[in-house]
Coordinates of C-alpha atoms (C1' of nucleotides) in Angstrom, one line a residue:
Chain A
X1200 CA -44.2 5.9 104.9
X1201 CA -45.2 9.1 103.2
X1202 CA -46.3 8.4 99.6
X1203 CA -44.7 10.4 96.8
X1204 CA -45.2 14.0 96.5
X1205 CA -47.0 16.0 93.7
X1206 CA -44.7 14.8 90.9
X1207 CA -44.5 15.6 87.3
X1208 CA -47.4 17.0 85.7
X1209 CA -47.2 17.4 81.8
X1210 CA -50.8 18.6 82.1
X1211 CA -51.5 21.3 84.5
X1212 CA -54.6 22.4 85.8
X1213 CA -53.7 26.0 84.5
X1214 CA -53.2 24.7 81.0
X1215 CA -56.5 22.8 81.0
X1216 CA -58.3 25.9 82.0
X1217 CA -56.6 27.9 79.5
X1218 CA -57.4 25.7 76.6
X1219 CA -61.1 25.5 77.9
X1220 CA -61.2 29.3 78.2
X1221 CA -59.9 29.8 74.7
X1222 CA -62.7 27.4 73.3
X1223 CA -65.2 29.1 75.5
X1224 CA -64.6 32.4 73.9
X1225 CA -66.0 31.1 70.7
X1226 CA -68.4 28.4 71.6
X1227 CA -70.7 28.0 74.5
X1228 CA -70.7 25.1 77.1
X1229 CA -72.4 22.7 75.0
X1230 CA -70.4 23.2 72.1
X1231 CA -67.0 22.7 73.9
X1232 CA -66.4 19.1 74.3
X1233 CA -63.9 17.3 76.6
X1234 CA -62.6 15.9 73.4
X1235 CA -62.0 19.2 71.7
X1236 CA -60.3 20.5 74.8
X1237 CA -57.9 17.2 75.0
X1238 CA -57.2 17.7 71.2
X1239 CA -56.1 21.3 71.7
X1240 CA -53.8 20.0 74.5
X1241 CA -52.6 17.1 72.5
X1242 CA -53.7 14.5 75.2
X1243 CA -56.4 12.1 75.4
X1244 CA -59.8 13.2 76.8
X1245 CA -59.6 10.6 79.4
X1246 CA -56.7 12.6 80.9
X1247 CA -59.0 15.4 81.8
X1248 CA -60.9 13.3 84.0
X1249 CA -57.8 12.8 86.1
X1250 CA -57.9 16.6 86.9
X1251 CA -61.7 17.3 87.0
X1252 CA -64.4 15.2 88.3
X1253 CA -66.5 15.9 85.1
X1254 CA -67.1 18.6 82.7
X1255 CA -69.3 20.6 84.8
X1256 CA -66.6 20.9 87.3
X1257 CA -63.9 21.9 84.9
X1258 CA -66.0 24.8 83.6
X1259 CA -67.2 25.7 86.8
X1260 CA -63.5 26.4 87.8
X1261 CA -63.3 28.8 85.0
X1262 CA -66.6 30.6 86.2
X1263 CA -65.5 30.9 89.8
X1264 CA -62.9 33.5 88.6
X1265 CA -65.5 35.3 86.7
X1266 CA -67.7 35.6 89.8
X1267 CA -64.8 37.5 91.5
X1268 CA -64.3 39.7 88.3
X1269 CA -68.0 40.6 88.5
X1270 CA -67.8 41.5 92.2
X1271 CA -64.6 43.6 91.5
X1272 CA -66.3 45.5 89.0
X1273 CA -69.3 46.3 91.2
X1274 CA -67.0 47.2 94.1
X1275 CA -64.8 49.4 92.1
X1276 CA -67.7 51.5 90.6
X1277 CA -68.9 52.1 94.1
X1278 CA -65.5 53.9 94.9
X1279 CA -65.4 56.1 91.8
X1280 CA -66.5 59.6 91.5
X1281 CA -69.9 60.8 90.9
X1282 CA -73.4 61.1 92.4
X1283 CA -75.1 58.0 94.0
X1284 CA -77.7 57.7 91.2
X1285 CA -74.6 58.0 88.7
X1286 CA -72.8 55.0 90.4
X1287 CA -76.1 53.0 90.5
X1288 CA -76.6 53.4 86.8
X1289 CA -73.1 52.5 86.1
X1290 CA -73.4 49.3 88.4
X1291 CA -76.3 48.1 86.5
X1292 CA -74.9 49.1 83.1
X1293 CA -71.5 47.1 83.9
X1294 CA -73.4 44.1 85.0
X1295 CA -75.0 44.0 81.7
X1296 CA -71.7 44.7 79.9
X1297 CA -70.2 41.8 82.0
X1298 CA -72.9 39.4 80.9
X1299 CA -72.8 40.2 77.2
X1300 CA -69.0 40.5 77.0
X1301 CA -68.6 37.2 78.7
X1302 CA -71.6 35.3 77.5
X1303 CA -70.5 31.8 77.9
X1304 CA -69.4 32.5 81.4
X1305 CA -72.7 34.3 82.2
X1306 CA -74.5 31.2 80.8
X1307 CA -73.0 29.0 83.4
X1308 CA -73.0 31.5 86.2
X1309 CA -76.6 32.4 86.0
X1310 CA -78.4 30.3 83.4
X1311 CA -77.1 26.9 83.2
X1312 CA -78.7 24.4 85.7
X1313 CA -75.9 22.0 86.5
X1314 CA -77.3 19.2 88.8
X1315 CA -73.9 18.0 89.6
X1316 CA -72.2 21.0 91.1
X1317 CA -75.4 22.9 92.0
X1318 CA -74.6 23.1 95.7
X1319 CA -71.0 24.7 95.1
X1320 CA -72.6 27.0 92.2
X1321 CA -75.5 28.2 94.3
X1322 CA -73.3 29.1 97.1
X1323 CA -70.9 31.2 94.9
X1324 CA -73.6 32.8 93.1
X1325 CA -75.5 33.8 96.2
X1326 CA -72.3 35.4 97.6
X1327 CA -72.0 37.4 94.4
X1328 CA -75.7 38.5 94.5
X1329 CA -75.2 39.6 98.0
X1330 CA -72.2 41.7 97.1
X1331 CA -74.5 43.4 94.5
X1332 CA -77.4 43.8 96.7
X1333 CA -75.2 45.2 99.5
X1334 CA -73.6 47.7 97.1
X1335 CA -76.9 48.8 95.7
X1336 CA -78.3 49.1 99.1
X1337 CA -75.7 51.3 100.3
X1338 CA -76.2 53.6 97.5
X1339 CA -79.9 54.1 98.6
X1340 CA -79.7 54.3 102.3
X1341 CA -83.2 52.9 103.0
X1342 CA -85.0 54.5 100.1
X1343 CA -85.3 51.0 98.6
X1344 CA -86.7 47.8 99.9
X1345 CA -84.7 44.5 99.7
X1346 CA -87.5 43.0 97.4
X1347 CA -86.9 45.8 95.0
X1348 CA -83.1 45.1 94.6
X1349 CA -83.9 41.5 93.9
X1350 CA -86.4 42.7 91.2
X1351 CA -83.8 44.9 89.8
X1352 CA -81.3 42.0 89.5
X1353 CA -83.9 40.0 87.9
X1354 CA -84.6 42.8 85.3
X1355 CA -81.0 43.0 84.5
X1356 CA -80.8 39.4 84.2
X1357 CA -83.9 39.5 81.9
X1358 CA -81.9 41.8 79.7
X1359 CA -78.7 39.8 79.7
X1360 CA -80.3 36.4 79.3
X1361 CA -82.4 37.7 76.3
X1362 CA -79.5 39.0 74.2
X1363 CA -77.1 36.3 75.3
X1364 CA -76.6 34.1 72.4
X1365 CA -78.8 36.0 70.4
X1366 CA -77.9 36.2 66.7
X1367 CA -75.6 39.0 65.8
X1368 CA -75.1 40.1 69.5
X1369 CA -71.4 39.2 70.1
X1370 CA -70.7 41.9 72.6
X1371 CA -72.1 44.7 74.8
X1372 CA -71.3 47.1 72.2
X1373 CA -73.9 45.7 70.0
X1374 CA -76.7 46.5 72.3
X1375 CA -75.3 49.6 74.2
X1376 CA -78.2 51.9 73.4
X1377 CA -81.0 49.5 74.5
X1378 CA -78.9 48.7 77.5
X1379 CA -78.8 52.2 78.6
X1380 CA -82.4 52.6 77.9
X1381 CA -83.2 49.6 80.1
X1382 CA -81.0 50.9 82.9
X1383 CA -82.7 54.3 82.6
X1384 CA -86.1 52.3 82.9
X1385 CA -85.0 50.6 86.2
X1386 CA -83.7 53.8 87.8
X1387 CA -87.2 55.4 87.5
X1388 CA -88.1 53.1 90.4
X1389 CA -85.2 54.4 92.5
X1390 CA -86.5 58.0 92.0
X1391 CA -89.9 57.3 93.4
Chain B
X1007 CA -101.2 9.6 36.7
X1008 CA -102.0 10.8 40.1
X1009 CA -100.2 9.0 43.0
X1010 CA -102.0 7.6 45.9
X1011 CA -103.7 10.0 48.2
X1012 CA -102.8 10.7 52.1
X1013 CA -103.4 7.0 52.9
X1014 CA -103.5 5.3 56.3
X1015 CA -101.4 6.6 59.0
X1016 CA -100.8 4.5 61.9
X1017 CA -98.7 7.3 63.3
X1018 CA -100.5 10.6 63.2
X1019 CA -99.0 14.1 63.8
X1020 CA -101.4 14.4 66.5
X1021 CA -100.2 11.2 68.3
X1022 CA -96.7 12.3 68.0
X1023 CA -97.2 15.7 69.4
X1024 CA -99.4 14.2 72.4
X1025 CA -96.6 11.8 73.1
X1026 CA -94.0 14.6 73.1
X1027 CA -96.4 16.7 75.1
X1028 CA -96.5 14.2 77.7
X1029 CA -92.8 13.7 78.3
X1030 CA -92.5 17.5 78.0
X1031 CA -94.5 18.1 81.2
X1032 CA -92.0 16.0 83.2
X1033 CA -88.7 16.7 81.4
X1034 CA -87.2 19.5 79.4
X1035 CA -86.3 19.6 75.8
X1036 CA -82.9 18.2 76.2
X1037 CA -84.1 15.2 78.3
X1038 CA -86.9 14.3 76.0
X1039 CA -85.3 12.2 73.2
X1040 CA -86.5 11.2 69.9
X1041 CA -86.1 7.6 71.0
X1042 CA -88.2 8.1 74.2
X1043 CA -91.0 9.5 72.2
X1044 CA -90.9 6.6 69.7
X1045 CA -90.8 4.2 72.6
X1046 CA -94.1 5.8 74.1
X1047 CA -95.6 5.3 70.7
X1048 CA -94.2 1.9 69.9
X1049 CA -92.4 2.7 66.8
X1050 CA -88.9 3.1 65.6
X1051 CA -87.3 6.7 66.2
X1052 CA -86.6 6.9 62.5
X1053 CA -90.3 6.9 61.9
X1054 CA -90.6 10.4 63.6
X1055 CA -88.4 11.9 61.0
X1056 CA -90.9 11.1 58.4
X1057 CA -93.1 13.6 60.0
X1058 CA -90.9 16.2 61.3
X1059 CA -87.7 17.3 59.9
X1060 CA -85.9 17.2 63.2
X1061 CA -86.2 17.3 66.8
X1062 CA -86.4 21.1 67.0
X1063 CA -89.2 21.3 64.4
X1064 CA -91.2 18.6 66.3
X1065 CA -91.0 20.6 69.4
X1066 CA -91.5 23.9 67.9
X1067 CA -94.9 22.5 66.6
X1068 CA -95.8 22.1 70.3
X1069 CA -94.8 25.4 71.1
X1070 CA -96.7 27.3 68.6
X1071 CA -99.9 26.3 70.2
X1072 CA -98.5 27.8 73.4
X1073 CA -97.8 31.0 71.8
X1074 CA -101.5 31.3 71.0
X1075 CA -102.4 30.3 74.5
X1076 CA -100.3 33.1 75.9
X1077 CA -101.7 35.7 73.5
X1078 CA -105.4 34.4 74.6
X1079 CA -104.4 34.9 78.1
X1080 CA -103.3 38.5 77.5
X1081 CA -106.2 39.4 75.5
X1082 CA -108.7 38.0 77.7
X1083 CA -107.2 40.0 80.7
X1084 CA -107.6 43.2 78.7
X1085 CA -111.3 42.5 78.5
X1086 CA -112.1 41.8 82.1
X1087 CA -113.4 44.2 84.6
X1088 CA -111.2 46.4 86.6
X1089 CA -109.0 49.5 86.4
X1090 CA -106.4 49.8 83.9
X1091 CA -103.7 49.4 86.5
X1092 CA -105.3 46.4 87.7
X1093 CA -105.4 44.9 84.2
X1094 CA -101.7 45.8 83.6
X1095 CA -100.9 44.1 86.8
X1096 CA -102.8 41.0 85.9
X1097 CA -101.2 40.8 82.4
X1098 CA -97.8 40.9 83.9
X1099 CA -98.6 38.3 86.6
X1100 CA -100.2 35.9 84.2
X1101 CA -97.3 36.1 81.9
X1102 CA -95.2 35.0 84.9
X1103 CA -97.8 32.3 85.6
X1104 CA -97.9 31.1 82.1
X1105 CA -94.0 30.7 82.1
X1106 CA -93.6 28.9 85.4
X1107 CA -96.7 26.7 84.7
X1108 CA -95.3 25.7 81.3
X1109 CA -91.7 25.8 81.9
X1110 CA -90.6 23.4 79.2
X1111 CA -92.5 25.3 76.7
X1112 CA -91.3 28.6 78.0
X1113 CA -87.9 27.4 77.6
X1114 CA -88.1 26.8 73.9
X1115 CA -90.5 30.0 73.3
X1116 CA -88.1 32.5 74.9
X1117 CA -84.9 31.0 76.0
X1118 CA -83.9 28.1 73.6
X1119 CA -81.7 29.2 70.7
X1120 CA -82.5 26.7 68.0
X1121 CA -80.5 27.5 65.0
X1122 CA -82.5 25.2 62.8
X1123 CA -85.9 26.9 63.1
X1124 CA -84.8 30.2 64.1
X1125 CA -86.4 32.0 61.3
X1126 CA -89.9 30.6 62.0
X1127 CA -89.3 30.8 65.8
X1128 CA -88.4 34.6 65.7
X1129 CA -91.3 35.3 63.6
X1130 CA -93.9 33.6 65.9
X1131 CA -92.2 35.1 69.0
X1132 CA -92.1 38.4 67.7
X1133 CA -95.9 38.4 66.8
X1134 CA -96.7 37.1 70.5
X1135 CA -94.5 40.1 71.9
X1136 CA -96.3 42.5 69.7
X1137 CA -99.6 41.3 71.0
X1138 CA -98.3 42.0 74.6
X1139 CA -96.8 45.3 73.7
X1140 CA -100.1 46.5 72.0
X1141 CA -102.1 45.5 74.9
X1142 CA -100.0 47.1 77.4
X1143 CA -99.7 50.2 75.2
X1144 CA -103.3 50.3 74.9
X1145 CA -103.7 50.4 78.7
X1146 CA -101.3 53.4 79.1
X1147 CA -102.4 55.6 76.3
X1148 CA -99.1 57.5 75.7
X1149 CA -98.0 57.5 79.3
X1150 CA -95.4 55.0 78.6
X1151 CA -92.7 54.8 75.9
X1152 CA -92.2 51.8 73.6
X1153 CA -88.7 51.3 74.9
X1154 CA -90.3 50.9 78.4
X1155 CA -92.6 48.3 77.3
X1156 CA -89.8 46.3 76.0
X1157 CA -87.8 46.7 79.3
X1158 CA -90.9 45.5 81.1
X1159 CA -91.1 42.5 78.9
X1160 CA -87.3 41.7 79.7
X1161 CA -88.0 42.2 83.2
X1162 CA -90.8 39.7 83.3
X1163 CA -88.6 37.4 81.2
X1164 CA -85.6 37.8 83.7
X1165 CA -88.1 36.7 86.6
X1166 CA -89.3 33.6 84.6
X1167 CA -86.0 32.6 83.2
X1168 CA -84.4 32.8 86.7
X1169 CA -87.1 30.6 88.4
X1170 CA -87.6 28.3 85.3
X1171 CA -85.9 24.9 86.1
X1172 CA -84.8 26.2 89.5
X1173 CA -84.8 23.4 92.1
X1174 CA -88.0 23.2 93.9
X1175 CA -90.0 25.5 91.6
X1176 CA -92.3 23.2 89.8
X1177 CA -95.1 25.8 89.3
X1178 CA -96.2 29.3 89.5
X1179 CA -97.6 28.6 93.1
X1180 CA -94.3 28.1 94.4
X1181 CA -93.1 31.7 93.7
X1182 CA -96.5 33.6 93.9
X1183 CA -95.6 36.1 96.5
X1184 CA -92.2 36.9 94.8
X1185 CA -94.0 37.2 91.5
X1186 CA -96.5 39.8 93.1
X1187 CA -93.7 41.8 94.4
X1188 CA -92.0 41.8 91.2
X1189 CA -95.1 42.9 89.4
X1190 CA -95.7 45.6 92.0
X1191 CA -91.9 46.7 91.4
X1192 CA -92.6 47.2 87.7
X1193 CA -95.9 48.9 88.1
X1194 CA -94.1 51.8 90.0
X1195 CA -92.6 52.8 86.7
X1196 CA -96.1 53.0 85.2
X1197 CA -97.3 55.4 87.9
X1198 CA -94.5 58.1 87.3
Chain C
dA855 C1' -103.0 -8.0 39.3
dA856 C1' -99.5 -4.6 38.7
dA857 C1' -97.5 -0.4 39.5
dT858 C1' -97.0 3.3 42.6
dA859 C1' -95.7 5.6 46.4
dA860 C1' -96.6 6.7 51.3
dA861 C1' -95.2 4.9 55.7
dT862 C1' -92.1 2.4 58.5
dT863 C1' -88.1 -0.3 60.2
dG864 C1' -83.7 -1.3 61.7
dA865 C1' -79.0 -1.1 60.7
dC866 C1' -75.8 2.4 60.6
dC867 C1' -73.0 6.9 61.5
dA868 C1' -70.7 10.5 64.2
dT869 C1' -70.6 12.6 68.5
dT870 C1' -71.2 13.1 73.1
dG871 C1' -69.9 12.5 78.4
dG872 C1' -67.9 9.1 81.2
dT873 C1' -65.3 4.7 83.0
dT874 C1' -61.7 1.7 83.5
dA875 C1' -57.9 -1.8 82.9
dG876 C1' -53.6 -1.3 81.8
dT877 C1' -49.1 1.3 81.0
dT878 C1' -45.6 4.7 81.9
dA879 C1' -42.6 7.1 84.7
dA880 C1' -41.4 9.5 88.8
dT881 C1' -40.4 9.2 93.6
dG882 C1' -39.4 7.4 98.3
dA883 C1' -37.5 3.8 101.1
dT884 C1' -34.3 0.1 101.5
Chain D
dA829 C1' -28.7 0.6 92.7
dT830 C1' -33.2 -1.6 93.3
dC831 C1' -37.8 -2.2 94.4
dA832 C1' -42.3 -0.8 95.6
dT833 C1' -45.5 2.8 95.3
dT834 C1' -48.5 5.6 93.1
dA835 C1' -49.6 9.8 90.1
dA836 C1' -50.5 10.6 85.5
dC837 C1' -51.9 9.2 81.3
dT838 C1' -53.6 6.2 77.1
dA839 C1' -56.8 3.8 74.5
dA840 C1' -60.3 0.9 74.3
dC841 C1' -64.8 0.8 75.7
dC842 C1' -69.8 1.9 77.1
dA843 C1' -74.4 3.9 76.6
dA844 C1' -77.0 7.4 74.9
dT845 C1' -77.8 11.1 71.5
dG846 C1' -79.7 13.3 66.8
dG847 C1' -79.8 11.9 62.3
dT848 C1' -79.6 9.3 57.5
dC849 C1' -80.9 5.9 54.4
dA850 C1' -81.6 1.5 51.8
dA851 C1' -84.8 -1.8 52.2
dT852 C1' -89.3 -3.3 53.2
dT853 C1' -94.2 -3.3 54.0
dT854 C1' -98.8 -1.8 53.0
dA855 C1' -102.5 0.7 51.1
dT856 C1' -104.4 2.7 46.9
dT857 C1' -105.0 3.9 42.1
dT858 C1' -104.9 2.1 37.7

DNA sequence: AAATAAATTGACCATTGGTTAGTTAATGAT
DNA sequence: ATCATTAACTAACCAATGGTCAATTTATTT
């Protein structure tokens, strides 16, 4: 009655994600093709479609892990030593750092408009923003409006999305000073 | 000795730009193809390459006009009646409005990384930013640092780039209230 | 009329994401 | 052990893309 179970899998989900991840470090979404991944794995590109519905879903699987990493980064900062202002500043700065040290991922997480996986994508992105907003909110205790947290996020996003993929900006280190100035700029609002 | 002069041109530069412009209102850069433009013009897509080096240059020609429109918007606002704060607020708001009412253009102007035309693109974009920064600076008279103007721009850019291409956001009208809140948020910094 | 060269076509190329008929091979039931 | 089932995979195929180019048309200068 029962059909055969899982069975042999020469090509595992992990292997595919790993190969995609590899190429994702060097090239962005549009420059990593299903064929280039298949080539690295030594299989036909059609085989990938047995494991993922389409290209968008494959890359979204990668990106889901990154959302968790980002959340963790924020939550850990909240628990560190230091004044509330210092923590706030670090949360903002680390958001920028995350974005610029994971540019390909950031692009899909917050910039790419997928069409195919948008319902899933938006859900996860929303939860991650909520985590950010709750954390920031808890460090302000009513001194700040919900609207302003959203504006802060958009301002950080503006920084990252501008420098993301910008020539000669390969990592956070390349824009550290400007990033610190931007965070300082945003913190002025939290002082008033 | 001298070869024939300009000659008849069944296909003018203006006609091509107009056709591209038309489709650009409905679809973004990646969804307007050289072939779809040629189809609208009733010519072969190869003909377009006689007038433009490549797709990027064709669209960049459109976008150059938009940079001037944006500059004009800023400069005209400076000359209107009202307090400096009111003018500042209007400049910010109209930047957002421009971005969301010309989403396809905004995408190329400030979001798209072209590779082919980057040297031209960056030059024009820089001049447009300079116009913005000078205008904002003149409304503050030393109360604000150059760094902060850049941060302000990035924050506005964050707003636009987030809502640009977002589902159900077809124009500025769809996000007017949030935009006003964002501008108000930014203005707090100018008060301190 | 001939020569010239701008303007345009249309066939072609490589690449892309995606589909699918057909094959291979592992498993469960007999 | 055999057979049926089905997951896993291949390879050929499709339509669309940006781009190139030899060949052709067409207008203009001489």
